[in-house]
């Protein structure tokens, strides 16, 4: 059966709106408020709080341009993904779309690479959270805290999708309130109107008073791009979660349309406040971290501990979403015959237990590698997944080039979200991503190693996909899985085939 026949059957077998879903499918347990907060919180990772100081040190005030460039890239990619997801919400998201538009090898490869990225992130975030918790309660060793955090969030994901949504709602809510308060309080201090502030309130002077806006030259903007690009990963999570929501189309459309202000406020806004409160070369930015240094300059007591609480929340949020995302991608791969069949099974609560446990087991292994062989095995895992985010964005762009024509030909009424200036802006985005990857290789050091190792792993996964396809593995089973994947989302807005 061809992929086009699969999607025809997908439309025929899909459940009707309001009809109870079968017990072996995912359940629509995410409410609109869950999806809204997942969409908002998806662009706020721990990397924003922890990694921004090194970017500021490298590029100075020009780091704002680095964030703006990457932000524009994310906006374009999300617009493309939103176009496809609004027309056909599914737990496989871009992997399922690549499967259809580019071939089974593409869906298989990008799905497994994305899964690999997130299970490595589980280990990184669990370790980061454990360090903070150990500093508060040293009686429990760091590995113990990592284990506790992983077990708790695994349990919440196993209970139901609504419990994941509820935890993420509050995690993301805390991040949003914290950054919103930081921007408002910081701007008041910048203009000297915050009562009791210790900051001199220099206005915008700090943007140019320490060597100008480009103190390290224009090339530092690109260096900054490499340092901030990975803190944006996670924006696409909402398109995977949409398949388990009450109104997938509305959720995807809303998330896609709001991504501009989210990036503008949370990334550009907060970094702008840091740069206007302190000179970019102030030693405290590197010593304490950019946000802690900014809070200290205002005179807020216990700024370090306050930021630790916020960073821990961001870490737990990333862990929670990482486990959810990895398990849903594994579930989708299982439905399409590209992963063990057990991954495609759900319990009576609509939870893919095997997919969750399979993902978290690899996460536990990665945590073990981080403690046992941090500079060898774990370093390889970290670097070999480092450029996967850019690969995912690249595949989304190329897939959208093909899917636009398919949607227009078969179901033009489902083209609710449209990519701007198609296809020119899509091609420009592809060129931008290719340039970033090329510059990472040219720049050398860790960036080059990440690209080369990630390419090595990608080549291996693609080779496996091609061999499977040549051997005919996953043929009929994969088609049946794709139909089942559509079934679990209630068949909502799936793109029928001609």
PDB file of N, CA, C and O in Angstrom, residues 136-165:
ATOM      1  N   UNK A 136      20.804  22.639  47.866  1.00  0.00           N
ATOM      2  CA  UNK A 136      19.822  22.936  48.908  1.00  0.00           C
ATOM      3  C   UNK A 136      19.784  21.852  49.976  1.00  0.00           C
ATOM      4  O   UNK A 136      19.664  22.135  51.158  1.00  0.00           O
ATOM      5  N   UNK A 137      19.849  20.590  49.519  1.00  0.00           N
ATOM      6  CA  UNK A 137      19.790  19.450  50.462  1.00  0.00           C
ATOM      7  C   UNK A 137      20.978  18.529  50.163  1.00  0.00           C
ATOM      8  O   UNK A 137      20.857  17.521  49.452  1.00  0.00           O
ATOM      9  N   UNK A 138      22.159  18.866  50.679  1.00  0.00           N
ATOM     10  CA  UNK A 138      23.364  18.080  50.375  1.00  0.00           C
ATOM     11  C   UNK A 138      23.351  16.665  50.938  1.00  0.00           C
ATOM     12  O   UNK A 138      24.183  15.834  50.531  1.00  0.00           O
ATOM     13  N   UNK A 139      22.425  16.363  51.836  1.00  0.00           N
ATOM     14  CA  UNK A 139      22.363  15.014  52.403  1.00  0.00           C
ATOM     15  C   UNK A 139      22.032  13.971  51.337  1.00  0.00           C
ATOM     16  O   UNK A 139      22.412  12.796  51.452  1.00  0.00           O
ATOM     17  N   UNK A 140      21.324  14.391  50.304  1.00  0.00           N
ATOM     18  CA  UNK A 140      20.994  13.489  49.189  1.00  0.00           C
ATOM     19  C   UNK A 140      22.026  13.716  48.089  1.00  0.00           C
ATOM     20  O   UNK A 140      22.206  14.860  47.636  1.00  0.00           O
ATOM     21  N   UNK A 141      22.733  12.667  47.635  1.00  0.00           N
ATOM     22  CA  UNK A 141      23.751  12.851  46.591  1.00  0.00           C
ATOM     23  C   UNK A 141      23.122  13.301  45.274  1.00  0.00           C
ATOM     24  O   UNK A 141      21.925  13.128  45.038  1.00  0.00           O
ATOM     25  N   UNK A 142      23.955  13.848  44.422  1.00  0.00           N
ATOM     26  CA  UNK A 142      23.466  14.390  43.157  1.00  0.00           C
ATOM     27  C   UNK A 142      22.768  13.331  42.309  1.00  0.00           C
ATOM     28  O   UNK A 142      21.709  13.586  41.734  1.00  0.00           O
ATOM     29  N   UNK A 143      23.360  12.119  42.259  1.00  0.00           N
ATOM     30  CA  UNK A 143      22.747  11.062  41.450  1.00  0.00           C
ATOM     31  C   UNK A 143      21.377  10.681  42.025  1.00  0.00           C
ATOM     32  O   UNK A 143      20.457  10.309  41.281  1.00  0.00           O
ATOM     33  N   UNK A 144      21.236  10.812  43.354  1.00  0.00           N
ATOM     34  CA  UNK A 144      19.959  10.499  43.992  1.00  0.00           C
ATOM     35  C   UNK A 144      18.876  11.486  43.585  1.00  0.00           C
ATOM     36  O   UNK A 144      17.736  11.101  43.317  1.00  0.00           O
ATOM     37  N   UNK A 145      19.249  12.775  43.544  1.00  0.00           N
ATOM     38  CA  UNK A 145      18.283  13.787  43.107  1.00  0.00           C
ATOM     39  C   UNK A 145      17.892  13.582  41.650  1.00  0.00           C
ATOM     40  O   UNK A 145      16.730  13.743  41.265  1.00  0.00           O
ATOM     41  N   UNK A 146      18.878  13.239  40.811  1.00  0.00           N
ATOM     42  CA  UNK A 146      18.581  12.987  39.393  1.00  0.00           C
ATOM     43  C   UNK A 146      17.589  11.836  39.250  1.00  0.00           C
ATOM     44  O   UNK A 146      16.643  11.894  38.457  1.00  0.00           O
ATOM     45  N   UNK A 147      17.797  10.794  40.051  1.00  0.00           N
ATOM     46  CA  UNK A 147      16.897   9.639  40.024  1.00  0.00           C
ATOM     47  C   UNK A 147      15.501  10.028  40.489  1.00  0.00           C
ATOM     48  O   UNK A 147      14.491   9.660  39.853  1.00  0.00           O
ATOM     49  N   UNK A 148      15.413  10.789  41.571  1.00  0.00           N
ATOM     50  CA  UNK A 148      14.113  11.201  42.116  1.00  0.00           C
ATOM     51  C   UNK A 148      13.333  12.041  41.100  1.00  0.00           C
ATOM     52  O   UNK A 148      12.141  11.819  40.850  1.00  0.00           O
ATOM     53  N   UNK A 149      14.025  13.012  40.504  1.00  0.00           N
ATOM     54  CA  UNK A 149      13.378  13.899  39.525  1.00  0.00           C
ATOM     55  C   UNK A 149      12.848  13.101  38.336  1.00  0.00           C
ATOM     56  O   UNK A 149      11.707  13.294  37.887  1.00  0.00           O
ATOM     57  N   UNK A 150      13.677  12.206  37.831  1.00  0.00           N
ATOM     58  CA  UNK A 150      13.264  11.394  36.675  1.00  0.00           C
ATOM     59  C   UNK A 150      12.078  10.505  37.025  1.00  0.00           C
ATOM     60  O   UNK A 150      11.129  10.363  36.235  1.00  0.00           O
ATOM     61  N   UNK A 151      12.098   9.892  38.214  1.00  0.00           N
ATOM     62  CA  UNK A 151      11.011   8.998  38.614  1.00  0.00           C
ATOM     63  C   UNK A 151       9.686   9.745  38.788  1.00  0.00           C
ATOM     64  O   UNK A 151       8.633   9.278  38.351  1.00  0.00           O
ATOM     65  N   UNK A 152       9.762  10.924  39.411  1.00  0.00           N
ATOM     66  CA  UNK A 152       8.540  11.706  39.648  1.00  0.00           C
ATOM     67  C   UNK A 152       7.890  12.110  38.325  1.00  0.00           C
ATOM     68  O   UNK A 152       6.678  11.953  38.130  1.00  0.00           O
ATOM     69  N   UNK A 153       8.688  12.631  37.397  1.00  0.00           N
ATOM     70  CA  UNK A 153       8.120  13.094  36.127  1.00  0.00           C
ATOM     71  C   UNK A 153       7.709  11.926  35.230  1.00  0.00           C
ATOM     72  O   UNK A 153       6.767  12.049  34.447  1.00  0.00           O
ATOM     73  N   UNK A 154       8.388  10.802  35.368  1.00  0.00           N
ATOM     74  CA  UNK A 154       7.944   9.610  34.641  1.00  0.00           C
ATOM     75  C   UNK A 154       6.567   9.187  35.144  1.00  0.00           C
ATOM     76  O   UNK A 154       5.682   8.846  34.357  1.00  0.00           O
ATOM     77  N   UNK A 155       6.393   9.221  36.459  1.00  0.00           N
ATOM     78  CA  UNK A 155       5.106   8.842  37.052  1.00  0.00           C
ATOM     79  C   UNK A 155       3.981   9.752  36.566  1.00  0.00           C
ATOM     80  O   UNK A 155       2.894   9.283  36.239  1.00  0.00           O
ATOM     81  N   UNK A 156       4.244  11.063  36.504  1.00  0.00           N
ATOM     82  CA  UNK A 156       3.179  11.979  36.052  1.00  0.00           C
ATOM     83  C   UNK A 156       2.814  11.719  34.596  1.00  0.00           C
ATOM     84  O   UNK A 156       1.647  11.800  34.217  1.00  0.00           O
ATOM     85  N   UNK A 157       3.794  11.396  33.782  1.00  0.00           N
ATOM     86  CA  UNK A 157       3.510  11.102  32.374  1.00  0.00           C
ATOM     87  C   UNK A 157       2.761   9.781  32.221  1.00  0.00           C
ATOM     88  O   UNK A 157       1.976   9.616  31.285  1.00  0.00           O
ATOM     89  N   UNK A 158       3.032   8.833  33.126  1.00  0.00           N
ATOM     90  CA  UNK A 158       2.368   7.533  33.042  1.00  0.00           C
ATOM     91  C   UNK A 158       0.908   7.591  33.497  1.00  0.00           C
ATOM     92  O   UNK A 158       0.094   6.776  33.079  1.00  0.00           O
ATOM     93  N   UNK A 159       0.586   8.539  34.361  1.00  0.00           N
ATOM     94  CA  UNK A 159      -0.786   8.623  34.878  1.00  0.00           C
ATOM     95  C   UNK A 159      -1.762   8.960  33.755  1.00  0.00           C
ATOM     96  O   UNK A 159      -2.731   8.245  33.515  1.00  0.00           O
ATOM     97  N   UNK A 160      -1.535  10.075  33.071  1.00  0.00           N
ATOM     98  CA  UNK A 160      -2.404  10.479  31.965  1.00  0.00           C
ATOM     99  C   UNK A 160      -1.787  11.684  31.277  1.00  0.00           C
ATOM    100  O   UNK A 160      -0.930  12.362  31.845  1.00  0.00           O
ATOM    101  N   UNK A 161      -2.239  11.940  30.070  1.00  0.00           N
ATOM    102  CA  UNK A 161      -1.725  13.105  29.349  1.00  0.00           C
ATOM    103  C   UNK A 161      -2.174  14.393  30.034  1.00  0.00           C
ATOM    104  O   UNK A 161      -1.474  15.414  29.996  1.00  0.00           O
ATOM    105  N   UNK A 162      -3.323  14.351  30.689  1.00  0.00           N
ATOM    106  CA  UNK A 162      -3.802  15.552  31.373  1.00  0.00           C
ATOM    107  C   UNK A 162      -2.904  15.902  32.561  1.00  0.00           C
ATOM    108  O   UNK A 162      -2.730  17.078  32.886  1.00  0.00           O
ATOM    109  N   UNK A 163      -2.311  14.880  33.219  1.00  0.00           N
ATOM    110  CA  UNK A 163      -1.403  15.169  34.336  1.00  0.00           C
ATOM    111  C   UNK A 163      -0.122  15.817  33.809  1.00  0.00           C
ATOM    112  O   UNK A 163       0.434  16.725  34.446  1.00  0.00           O
ATOM    113  N   UNK A 164       0.357  15.352  32.646  1.00  0.00           N
ATOM    114  CA  UNK A 164       1.493  16.035  32.013  1.00  0.00           C
ATOM    115  C   UNK A 164       1.125  17.484  31.721  1.00  0.00           C
ATOM    116  O   UNK A 164       1.889  18.409  32.022  1.00  0.00           O
ATOM    117  N   UNK A 165      -0.070  17.686  31.125  1.00  0.00           N
ATOM    118  CA  UNK A 165      -0.515  19.027  30.785  1.00  0.00           C
ATOM    119  C   UNK A 165      -0.636  19.925  31.991  1.00  0.00           C
ATOM    120  O   UNK A 165      -0.271  21.105  31.946  1.00  0.00           O
TER     121      UNK A 165
END
